[in-house]
PDB file of C-alpha atoms in Angstrom:
ATOM      1  CA  MET A1297       0.000   0.000   0.000  1.00  0.00           C
ATOM      2  CA  VAL A1298       1.349   3.424  -0.975  1.00  0.00           C
ATOM      3  CA  GLU A1299       0.699   6.327   1.398  1.00  0.00           C
ATOM      4  CA  LEU A1300       0.331   9.713  -0.279  1.00  0.00           C
ATOM      5  CA  LYS A1301       1.858  12.401   1.891  1.00  0.00           C
ATOM      6  CA  THR A1302       0.254  15.788   2.460  1.00  0.00           C
ATOM      7  CA  ASP A1303       2.229  18.924   1.672  1.00  0.00           C
ATOM      8  CA  THR A1304       2.640  19.459   5.431  1.00  0.00           C
ATOM      9  CA  SER A1305       4.022  15.949   5.807  1.00  0.00           C
ATOM     10  CA  ILE A1306       6.445  16.534   2.933  1.00  0.00           C
ATOM     11  CA  ASP A1307       7.673  19.669   4.696  1.00  0.00           C
ATOM     12  CA  ALA A1308       8.249  17.570   7.832  1.00  0.00           C
ATOM     13  CA  MET A1309      10.117  14.989   5.776  1.00  0.00           C
ATOM     14  CA  TYR A1310      12.309  17.784   4.442  1.00  0.00           C
ATOM     15  CA  GLU A1311      13.387  18.536   8.024  1.00  0.00           C
ATOM     16  CA  ALA A1312      14.374  14.890   8.513  1.00  0.00           C
ATOM     17  CA  GLY A1313      16.101  14.965   5.144  1.00  0.00           C
ATOM     18  CA  GLN A1314      18.191  17.934   6.148  1.00  0.00           C
ATOM     19  CA  VAL A1315      19.476  16.041   9.193  1.00  0.00           C
ATOM     20  CA  VAL A1316      20.572  13.353   6.751  1.00  0.00           C
ATOM     21  CA  ALA A1317      22.229  15.927   4.517  1.00  0.00           C
ATOM     22  CA  ARG A1318      24.167  17.456   7.416  1.00  0.00           C
ATOM     23  CA  ALA A1319      25.335  14.059   8.655  1.00  0.00           C
ATOM     24  CA  LEU A1320      26.585  12.962   5.230  1.00  0.00           C
ATOM     25  CA  THR A1321      28.364  16.272   4.717  1.00  0.00           C
ATOM     26  CA  ALA A1322      30.035  15.999   8.124  1.00  0.00           C
ATOM     27  CA  ALA A1323      31.073  12.374   7.601  1.00  0.00           C
ATOM     28  CA  GLN A1324      32.498  13.082   4.152  1.00  0.00           C
ATOM     29  CA  LYS A1325      34.441  16.042   5.528  1.00  0.00           C
ATOM     30  CA  ALA A1326      35.841  13.863   8.315  1.00  0.00           C
ATOM     31  CA  ALA A1327      36.880  11.069   5.948  1.00  0.00           C
ATOM     32  CA  ASP A1328      40.644  11.193   5.440  1.00  0.00           C
ATOM     33  CA  VAL A1329      43.600   8.867   5.247  1.00  0.00           C
ATOM     34  CA  GLY A1330      43.995   7.163   8.620  1.00  0.00           C
ATOM     35  CA  VAL A1331      40.438   7.775   9.828  1.00  0.00           C
ATOM     36  CA  SER A1332      38.547   4.635  10.827  1.00  0.00           C
ATOM     37  CA  LEU A1333      35.088   3.711   9.606  1.00  0.00           C
ATOM     38  CA  LEU A1334      33.896   3.624  13.226  1.00  0.00           C
ATOM     39  CA  GLU A1335      35.018   7.231  13.619  1.00  0.00           C
ATOM     40  CA  LEU A1336      32.878   8.233  10.631  1.00  0.00           C
ATOM     41  CA  ASP A1337      29.913   6.475  12.230  1.00  0.00           C
ATOM     42  CA  GLU A1338      30.451   8.490  15.405  1.00  0.00           C
ATOM     43  CA  VAL A1339      30.542  11.750  13.428  1.00  0.00           C
ATOM     44  CA  ALA A1340      27.177  10.901  11.876  1.00  0.00           C
ATOM     45  CA  HIS A1341      25.806   9.841  15.271  1.00  0.00           C
ATOM     46  CA  ASP A1342      26.766  13.225  16.720  1.00  0.00           C
ATOM     47  CA  VAL A1343      24.658  14.976  14.072  1.00  0.00           C
ATOM     48  CA  LEU A1344      21.673  12.823  15.047  1.00  0.00           C
ATOM     49  CA  ARG A1345      22.091  13.698  18.705  1.00  0.00           C
ATOM     50  CA  GLU A1346      22.384  17.415  18.009  1.00  0.00           C
ATOM     51  CA  ALA A1347      19.205  17.339  15.927  1.00  0.00           C
ATOM     52  CA  GLY A1348      17.232  15.276  18.438  1.00  0.00           C
ATOM     53  CA  ALA A1349      16.764  12.647  15.735  1.00  0.00           C
ATOM     54  CA  THR A1350      17.075   8.868  15.809  1.00  0.00           C
ATOM     55  CA  SER A1351      18.480   6.291  13.408  1.00  0.00           C
ATOM     56  CA  PRO A1352      16.324   3.944  11.300  1.00  0.00           C
ATOM     57  CA  PHE A1353      19.521   1.988  10.517  1.00  0.00           C
ATOM     58  CA  LEU A1354      20.660   1.175  14.053  1.00  0.00           C
ATOM     59  CA  GLY A1355      19.143  -2.155  15.083  1.00  0.00           C
ATOM     60  CA  TYR A1356      17.405  -2.656  11.734  1.00  0.00           C
ATOM     61  CA  ARG A1357      17.063  -6.323  10.828  1.00  0.00           C
ATOM     62  CA  PRO A1358      15.365  -7.304   7.558  1.00  0.00           C
ATOM     63  CA  SER A1359      14.710 -10.947   6.738  1.00  0.00           C
ATOM     64  CA  PHE A1360      18.061 -11.473   4.981  1.00  0.00           C
ATOM     65  CA  ALA A1361      20.185 -10.133   7.839  1.00  0.00           C
ATOM     66  CA  PRO A1362      21.754 -12.520  10.367  1.00  0.00           C
ATOM     67  CA  THR A1363      22.015  -9.786  13.007  1.00  0.00           C
ATOM     68  CA  PRO A1364      20.611  -6.281  13.590  1.00  0.00           C
ATOM     69  CA  PHE A1365      22.612  -3.528  11.881  1.00  0.00           C
ATOM     70  CA  PRO A1366      25.086  -2.250  14.501  1.00  0.00           C
ATOM     71  CA  ALA A1367      25.583   1.369  13.397  1.00  0.00           C
ATOM     72  CA  VAL A1368      23.843   4.546  12.202  1.00  0.00           C
ATOM     73  CA  LEU A1369      25.944   4.841   9.033  1.00  0.00           C
ATOM     74  CA  CYS A1370      26.624   2.378   6.213  1.00  0.00           C
ATOM     75  CA  VAL A1371      30.223   2.724   5.004  1.00  0.00           C
ATOM     76  CA  SER A1372      31.056   0.710   1.882  1.00  0.00           C
ATOM     77  CA  VAL A1373      34.671   0.816   0.690  1.00  0.00           C
ATOM     78  CA  ASN A1374      36.064  -0.075  -2.755  1.00  0.00           C
ATOM     79  CA  ASP A1375      34.454  -3.376  -3.859  1.00  0.00           C
ATOM     80  CA  ALA A1376      31.646  -3.027  -1.294  1.00  0.00           C
ATOM     81  CA  ILE A1377      28.458  -1.877  -3.022  1.00  0.00           C
ATOM     82  CA  VAL A1378      26.090  -1.113  -0.134  1.00  0.00           C
ATOM     83  CA  HIS A1379      25.290  -1.951   3.508  1.00  0.00           C
ATOM     84  CA  GLY A1380      28.912  -1.762   4.646  1.00  0.00           C
ATOM     85  CA  VAL A1381      29.280  -2.213   8.403  1.00  0.00           C
ATOM     86  CA  PRO A1382      31.635   0.326  10.032  1.00  0.00           C
ATOM     87  CA  THR A1383      34.757  -1.341  11.437  1.00  0.00           C
ATOM     88  CA  ARG A1384      38.180  -0.341  12.745  1.00  0.00           C
ATOM     89  CA  TYR A1385      39.488  -0.297   9.144  1.00  0.00           C
ATOM     90  CA  ARG A1386      41.392   2.937   8.547  1.00  0.00           C
ATOM     91  CA  LEU A1387      40.974   4.683   5.220  1.00  0.00           C
ATOM     92  CA  ARG A1388      43.845   4.589   2.756  1.00  0.00           C
ATOM     93  CA  ASP A1389      44.859   6.935  -0.027  1.00  0.00           C
ATOM     94  CA  GLY A1390      42.662   6.276  -3.064  1.00  0.00           C
ATOM     95  CA  ASP A1391      39.868   4.413  -1.274  1.00  0.00           C
ATOM     96  CA  LEU A1392      36.439   4.781  -2.889  1.00  0.00           C
ATOM     97  CA  VAL A1393      33.913   5.323  -0.099  1.00  0.00           C
ATOM     98  CA  SER A1394      30.112   5.163  -0.244  1.00  0.00           C
ATOM     99  CA  LEU A1395      28.160   6.523   2.714  1.00  0.00           C
ATOM    100  CA  ASP A1396      24.471   5.738   3.256  1.00  0.00           C
ATOM    101  CA  PHE A1397      22.573   7.365   6.118  1.00  0.00           C
ATOM    102  CA  GLY A1398      19.048   7.751   7.449  1.00  0.00           C
ATOM    103  CA  ALA A1399      17.408   9.870  10.123  1.00  0.00           C
ATOM    104  CA  GLU A1400      14.008   9.848  11.788  1.00  0.00           C
ATOM    105  CA  LEU A1401      12.695  13.163  13.071  1.00  0.00           C
ATOM    106  CA  GLY A1402       9.167  13.912  14.216  1.00  0.00           C
ATOM    107  CA  GLY A1403       8.001  10.518  13.030  1.00  0.00           C
ATOM    108  CA  TRP A1404       9.298  10.957   9.458  1.00  0.00           C
ATOM    109  CA  VAL A1405      12.344   9.399   7.799  1.00  0.00           C
ATOM    110  CA  GLY A1406      14.942  10.647   5.312  1.00  0.00           C
ATOM    111  CA  ASP A1407      17.510   8.498   3.490  1.00  0.00           C
ATOM    112  CA  SER A1408      20.426   9.461   1.235  1.00  0.00           C
ATOM    113  CA  ALA A1409      23.811   8.245  -0.001  1.00  0.00           C
ATOM    114  CA  LEU A1410      26.913   9.574  -1.731  1.00  0.00           C
ATOM    115  CA  SER A1411      30.271   8.290  -2.957  1.00  0.00           C
ATOM    116  CA  PHE A1412      33.698   9.934  -3.043  1.00  0.00           C
ATOM    117  CA  VAL A1413      37.407   9.153  -3.078  1.00  0.00           C
ATOM    118  CA  VAL A1414      39.753   9.703  -0.139  1.00  0.00           C
ATOM    119  CA  GLY A1415      43.063  11.277  -1.104  1.00  0.00           C
ATOM    120  CA  THR A1416      44.367  10.776  -4.637  1.00  0.00           C
ATOM    121  CA  PRO A1417      41.577   9.576  -6.976  1.00  0.00           C
ATOM    122  CA  ARG A1418      41.769   7.182  -9.877  1.00  0.00           C
ATOM    123  CA  GLN A1419      40.115   8.560 -13.002  1.00  0.00           C
ATOM    124  CA  ALA A1420      38.149   5.315 -13.303  1.00  0.00           C
ATOM    125  CA  ASP A1421      36.690   5.878  -9.831  1.00  0.00           C
ATOM    126  CA  LEU A1422      35.737   9.464 -10.598  1.00  0.00           C
ATOM    127  CA  ARG A1423      33.938   8.294 -13.733  1.00  0.00           C
ATOM    128  CA  LEU A1424      32.132   5.594 -11.758  1.00  0.00           C
ATOM    129  CA  ILE A1425      30.952   8.100  -9.143  1.00  0.00           C
ATOM    130  CA  GLU A1426      29.949  10.634 -11.787  1.00  0.00           C
ATOM    131  CA  THR A1427      27.870   7.977 -13.540  1.00  0.00           C
ATOM    132  CA  ALA A1428      26.048   7.081 -10.322  1.00  0.00           C
ATOM    133  CA  GLU A1429      25.266  10.763  -9.803  1.00  0.00           C
ATOM    134  CA  ARG A1430      24.079  11.178 -13.407  1.00  0.00           C
ATOM    135  CA  ALA A1431      21.898   8.107 -13.065  1.00  0.00           C
ATOM    136  CA  LEU A1432      20.388   9.557  -9.889  1.00  0.00           C
ATOM    137  CA  ALA A1433      19.748  12.871 -11.639  1.00  0.00           C
ATOM    138  CA  ALA A1434      18.086  11.043 -14.552  1.00  0.00           C
ATOM    139  CA  GLY A1435      15.892   9.072 -12.178  1.00  0.00           C
ATOM    140  CA  ILE A1436      14.851  12.236 -10.344  1.00  0.00           C
ATOM    141  CA  GLU A1437      14.090  13.983 -13.633  1.00  0.00           C
ATOM    142  CA  ALA A1438      11.708  11.143 -14.498  1.00  0.00           C
ATOM    143  CA  ALA A1439       9.986  11.342 -11.091  1.00  0.00           C
ATOM    144  CA  VAL A1440       7.085  13.519 -12.213  1.00  0.00           C
ATOM    145  CA  VAL A1441       3.328  13.256 -11.831  1.00  0.00           C
ATOM    146  CA  GLY A1442       1.870  11.081 -14.589  1.00  0.00           C
ATOM    147  CA  ASN A1443       5.022   9.049 -15.229  1.00  0.00           C
ATOM    148  CA  ARG A1444       5.417   5.510 -13.942  1.00  0.00           C
ATOM    149  CA  ILE A1445       7.927   3.690 -11.742  1.00  0.00           C
ATOM    150  CA  GLY A1446       9.297   2.046 -14.876  1.00  0.00           C
ATOM    151  CA  ASP A1447      10.201   5.463 -16.274  1.00  0.00           C
ATOM    152  CA  ILE A1448      12.458   6.102 -13.283  1.00  0.00           C
ATOM    153  CA  ALA A1449      13.978   2.616 -13.542  1.00  0.00           C
ATOM    154  CA  HIS A1450      14.551   2.994 -17.282  1.00  0.00           C
ATOM    155  CA  ALA A1451      16.220   6.394 -16.857  1.00  0.00           C
ATOM    156  CA  ILE A1452      18.621   5.038 -14.244  1.00  0.00           C
ATOM    157  CA  GLY A1453      19.428   1.836 -16.088  1.00  0.00           C
ATOM    158  CA  THR A1454      20.034   3.600 -19.396  1.00  0.00           C
ATOM    159  CA  VAL A1455      22.725   5.834 -17.883  1.00  0.00           C
ATOM    160  CA  CYS A1456      24.437   2.957 -16.065  1.00  0.00           C
ATOM    161  CA  ARG A1457      24.438   0.517 -18.982  1.00  0.00           C
ATOM    162  CA  ALA A1458      25.555   3.151 -21.493  1.00  0.00           C
ATOM    163  CA  ALA A1459      28.645   3.695 -19.335  1.00  0.00           C
ATOM    164  CA  GLY A1460      29.380  -0.046 -19.373  1.00  0.00           C
ATOM    165  CA  TYR A1461      28.657  -0.665 -15.704  1.00  0.00           C
ATOM    166  CA  GLY A1462      26.882  -3.450 -13.879  1.00  0.00           C
ATOM    167  CA  ILE A1463      23.746  -3.075 -11.768  1.00  0.00           C
ATOM    168  CA  PRO A1464      23.199  -5.378  -8.756  1.00  0.00           C
ATOM    169  CA  ASP A1465      19.958  -7.219  -9.415  1.00  0.00           C
ATOM    170  CA  GLY A1466      17.227  -7.031  -6.816  1.00  0.00           C
ATOM    171  CA  PHE A1467      18.505  -3.918  -5.053  1.00  0.00           C
ATOM    172  CA  GLY A1468      17.148  -0.456  -5.727  1.00  0.00           C
ATOM    173  CA  GLY A1469      15.082   2.367  -4.307  1.00  0.00           C
ATOM    174  CA  HIS A1470      11.867   2.324  -2.307  1.00  0.00           C
ATOM    175  CA  GLY A1471       9.015   4.319  -0.936  1.00  0.00           C
ATOM    176  CA  ILE A1472       9.741   6.140   2.301  1.00  0.00           C
ATOM    177  CA  GLY A1473       7.779   8.015   4.932  1.00  0.00           C
ATOM    178  CA  ARG A1474       6.884   6.917   8.444  1.00  0.00           C
ATOM    179  CA  ARG A1475       9.140   3.925   7.832  1.00  0.00           C
ATOM    180  CA  MET A1476      12.441   3.691   5.990  1.00  0.00           C
ATOM    181  CA  HIS A1477      11.187   1.085   3.530  1.00  0.00           C
ATOM    182  CA  GLU A1478       7.670   1.463   2.181  1.00  0.00           C
ATOM    183  CA  ASP A1479       5.919   0.626  -1.078  1.00  0.00           C
ATOM    184  CA  PRO A1480       6.586   0.943  -3.948  1.00  0.00           C
ATOM    185  CA  GLY A1481       9.924  -0.579  -4.882  1.00  0.00           C
ATOM    186  CA  VAL A1482      11.954   1.464  -7.370  1.00  0.00           C
ATOM    187  CA  PRO A1483      14.212  -0.786  -9.506  1.00  0.00           C
ATOM    188  CA  ASN A1484      17.416   0.531 -11.040  1.00  0.00           C
ATOM    189  CA  GLU A1485      16.552  -0.951 -14.420  1.00  0.00           C
ATOM    190  CA  GLY A1486      13.243  -1.454 -16.188  1.00  0.00           C
ATOM    191  CA  ARG A1487      10.912  -0.731 -19.061  1.00  0.00           C
ATOM    192  CA  PRO A1488       9.413   2.737 -19.531  1.00  0.00           C
ATOM    193  CA  GLY A1489       5.663   3.128 -19.229  1.00  0.00           C
ATOM    194  CA  ARG A1490       5.357   0.177 -16.836  1.00  0.00           C
ATOM    195  CA  GLY A1491       4.539  -0.016 -13.163  1.00  0.00           C
ATOM    196  CA  MET A1492       2.667   2.226 -10.754  1.00  0.00           C
ATOM    197  CA  ARG A1493       1.724   5.698 -11.936  1.00  0.00           C
ATOM    198  CA  LEU A1494       3.361   8.536 -10.014  1.00  0.00           C
ATOM    199  CA  ARG A1495       1.041  10.846  -8.077  1.00  0.00           C
ATOM    200  CA  HIS A1496       1.415  14.023  -6.063  1.00  0.00           C
ATOM    201  CA  GLY A1497       2.365  13.087  -2.501  1.00  0.00           C
ATOM    202  CA  MET A1498       4.389   9.965  -3.258  1.00  0.00           C
ATOM    203  CA  VAL A1499       7.860  10.049  -1.690  1.00  0.00           C
ATOM    204  CA  LEU A1500      10.607   7.805  -3.027  1.00  0.00           C
ATOM    205  CA  ALA A1501      14.203   7.020  -2.112  1.00  0.00           C
ATOM    206  CA  ILE A1502      15.860   6.785  -5.530  1.00  0.00           C
ATOM    207  CA  GLU A1503      19.262   5.072  -5.368  1.00  0.00           C
ATOM    208  CA  PRO A1504      21.338   3.834  -8.305  1.00  0.00           C
ATOM    209  CA  MET A1505      24.202   1.445  -7.553  1.00  0.00           C
ATOM    210  CA  VAL A1506      26.868   0.787 -10.176  1.00  0.00           C
ATOM    211  CA  ILE A1507      29.534  -1.914 -10.463  1.00  0.00           C
ATOM    212  CA  GLY A1508      32.699  -0.802 -12.239  1.00  0.00           C
ATOM    213  CA  GLY A1509      33.587  -4.167 -13.780  1.00  0.00           C
ATOM    214  CA  GLY A1510      30.435  -4.253 -15.878  1.00  0.00           C
ATOM    215  CA  THR A1511      29.031  -7.465 -14.417  1.00  0.00           C
ATOM    216  CA  ASP A1512      26.004  -7.670 -12.129  1.00  0.00           C
ATOM    217  CA  GLY A1513      27.166 -10.343  -9.687  1.00  0.00           C
ATOM    218  CA  PHE A1514      27.519  -9.698  -5.981  1.00  0.00           C
ATOM    219  CA  HIS A1515      27.671 -11.609  -2.718  1.00  0.00           C
ATOM    220  CA  ALA A1516      27.332 -10.967   0.980  1.00  0.00           C
ATOM    221  CA  ALA A1517      30.491 -10.599   3.043  1.00  0.00           C
ATOM    222  CA  PRO A1518      30.958 -12.759   6.164  1.00  0.00           C
ATOM    223  CA  ASP A1519      29.273 -10.061   8.291  1.00  0.00           C
ATOM    224  CA  GLY A1520      26.033 -10.912   6.471  1.00  0.00           C
ATOM    225  CA  TRP A1521      25.384  -7.260   5.618  1.00  0.00           C
ATOM    226  CA  THR A1522      28.039  -5.866   3.302  1.00  0.00           C
ATOM    227  CA  LEU A1523      27.338  -6.619  -0.373  1.00  0.00           C
ATOM    228  CA  LYS A1524      30.512  -6.961  -2.449  1.00  0.00           C
ATOM    229  CA  THR A1525      31.117  -7.244  -6.176  1.00  0.00           C
ATOM    230  CA  ASP A1526      31.810 -10.775  -7.412  1.00  0.00           C
ATOM    231  CA  ASP A1527      34.520  -9.579  -9.800  1.00  0.00           C
ATOM    232  CA  GLY A1528      36.335  -7.500  -7.172  1.00  0.00           C
ATOM    233  CA  SER A1529      35.758  -4.257  -9.067  1.00  0.00           C
ATOM    234  CA  ARG A1530      34.787  -1.057  -7.321  1.00  0.00           C
ATOM    235  CA  ALA A1531      31.255   0.216  -6.868  1.00  0.00           C
ATOM    236  CA  ALA A1532      29.487   3.525  -6.281  1.00  0.00           C
ATOM    237  CA  HIS A1533      26.132   4.471  -4.779  1.00  0.00           C
ATOM    238  CA  ALA A1534      24.063   7.671  -4.929  1.00  0.00           C
ATOM    239  CA  GLU A1535      20.672   8.344  -3.331  1.00  0.00           C
ATOM    240  CA  HIS A1536      18.172  11.070  -2.500  1.00  0.00           C
ATOM    241  CA  THR A1537      14.738  11.116  -0.897  1.00  0.00           C
ATOM    242  CA  VAL A1538      12.436  12.742  -3.451  1.00  0.00           C
ATOM    243  CA  ALA A1539       8.832  13.924  -3.183  1.00  0.00           C
ATOM    244  CA  ILE A1540       6.609  13.742  -6.273  1.00  0.00           C
ATOM    245  CA  THR A1541       4.708  17.038  -6.534  1.00  0.00           C
ATOM    246  CA  GLU A1542       2.590  18.846  -9.100  1.00  0.00           C
ATOM    247  CA  SER A1543       5.391  21.403  -9.431  1.00  0.00           C
ATOM    248  CA  GLY A1544       8.037  18.748 -10.072  1.00  0.00           C
ATOM    249  CA  PRO A1545      10.330  16.501  -8.014  1.00  0.00           C
ATOM    250  CA  ARG A1546      11.420  17.975  -4.658  1.00  0.00           C
ATOM    251  CA  ILE A1547      14.713  16.655  -3.277  1.00  0.00           C
ATOM    252  CA  LEU A1548      14.214  16.412   0.480  1.00  0.00           C
ATOM    253  CA  THR A1549      17.806  15.374   1.254  1.00  0.00           C
ATOM    254  CA  ALA A1550      19.507  18.010  -0.913  1.00  0.00           C
ATOM    255  CA  ARG A1551      22.905  18.929   0.474  1.00  0.00           C
TER     256      ARG A1551
END
């Protein structure tokens, strides 16, 4: 069931989204050679505390997970695609880092992700990240009243495939509101003109994920959470929470 949000509710979701934006900005700024992933998690946690917000990630346990998620921030490094668990690993020069973060404020949730390189970047990594961001922008552009979920999926998939990248099957965006994951699902590849029609008041987390090696295969790491590329290539992730409105898509987690 899809809940259509009122304009007042969308405004409240924007406030939650801005907590997310501040946390991601702070964590990215703190990320440097020698900084541990646990330290980045603590930076993001501090933003939550200051805002009086809580984490929809901490303690979250979907059906596939062997244990509840132990942190407020997902930190996926190099060949990790998404759901990376923060550890004592210290960042190295050239690491490709994807951060995914959510916040709940006033009963509403925001969710967003970004990718970047620590220290000296490889051109291949910059292209990978830029493609994820372009795919996100294309998906948002398609998120207009009257279009369908398939139009968003097609826009994302077209950008990713044209660049020669893989797309992890079965993982994509989702509805969001009172809960982090709501209906409808938003695939990262699909046929235009198919799926649910977009209406004013729908709010979606749109999140392309791209695999640099061009294949789609992935597997779970021993922690049961972190998804890694089968071919060992690097991956990037980009995400925004977006409201569908009569005046066009509104990015609630804009940084």
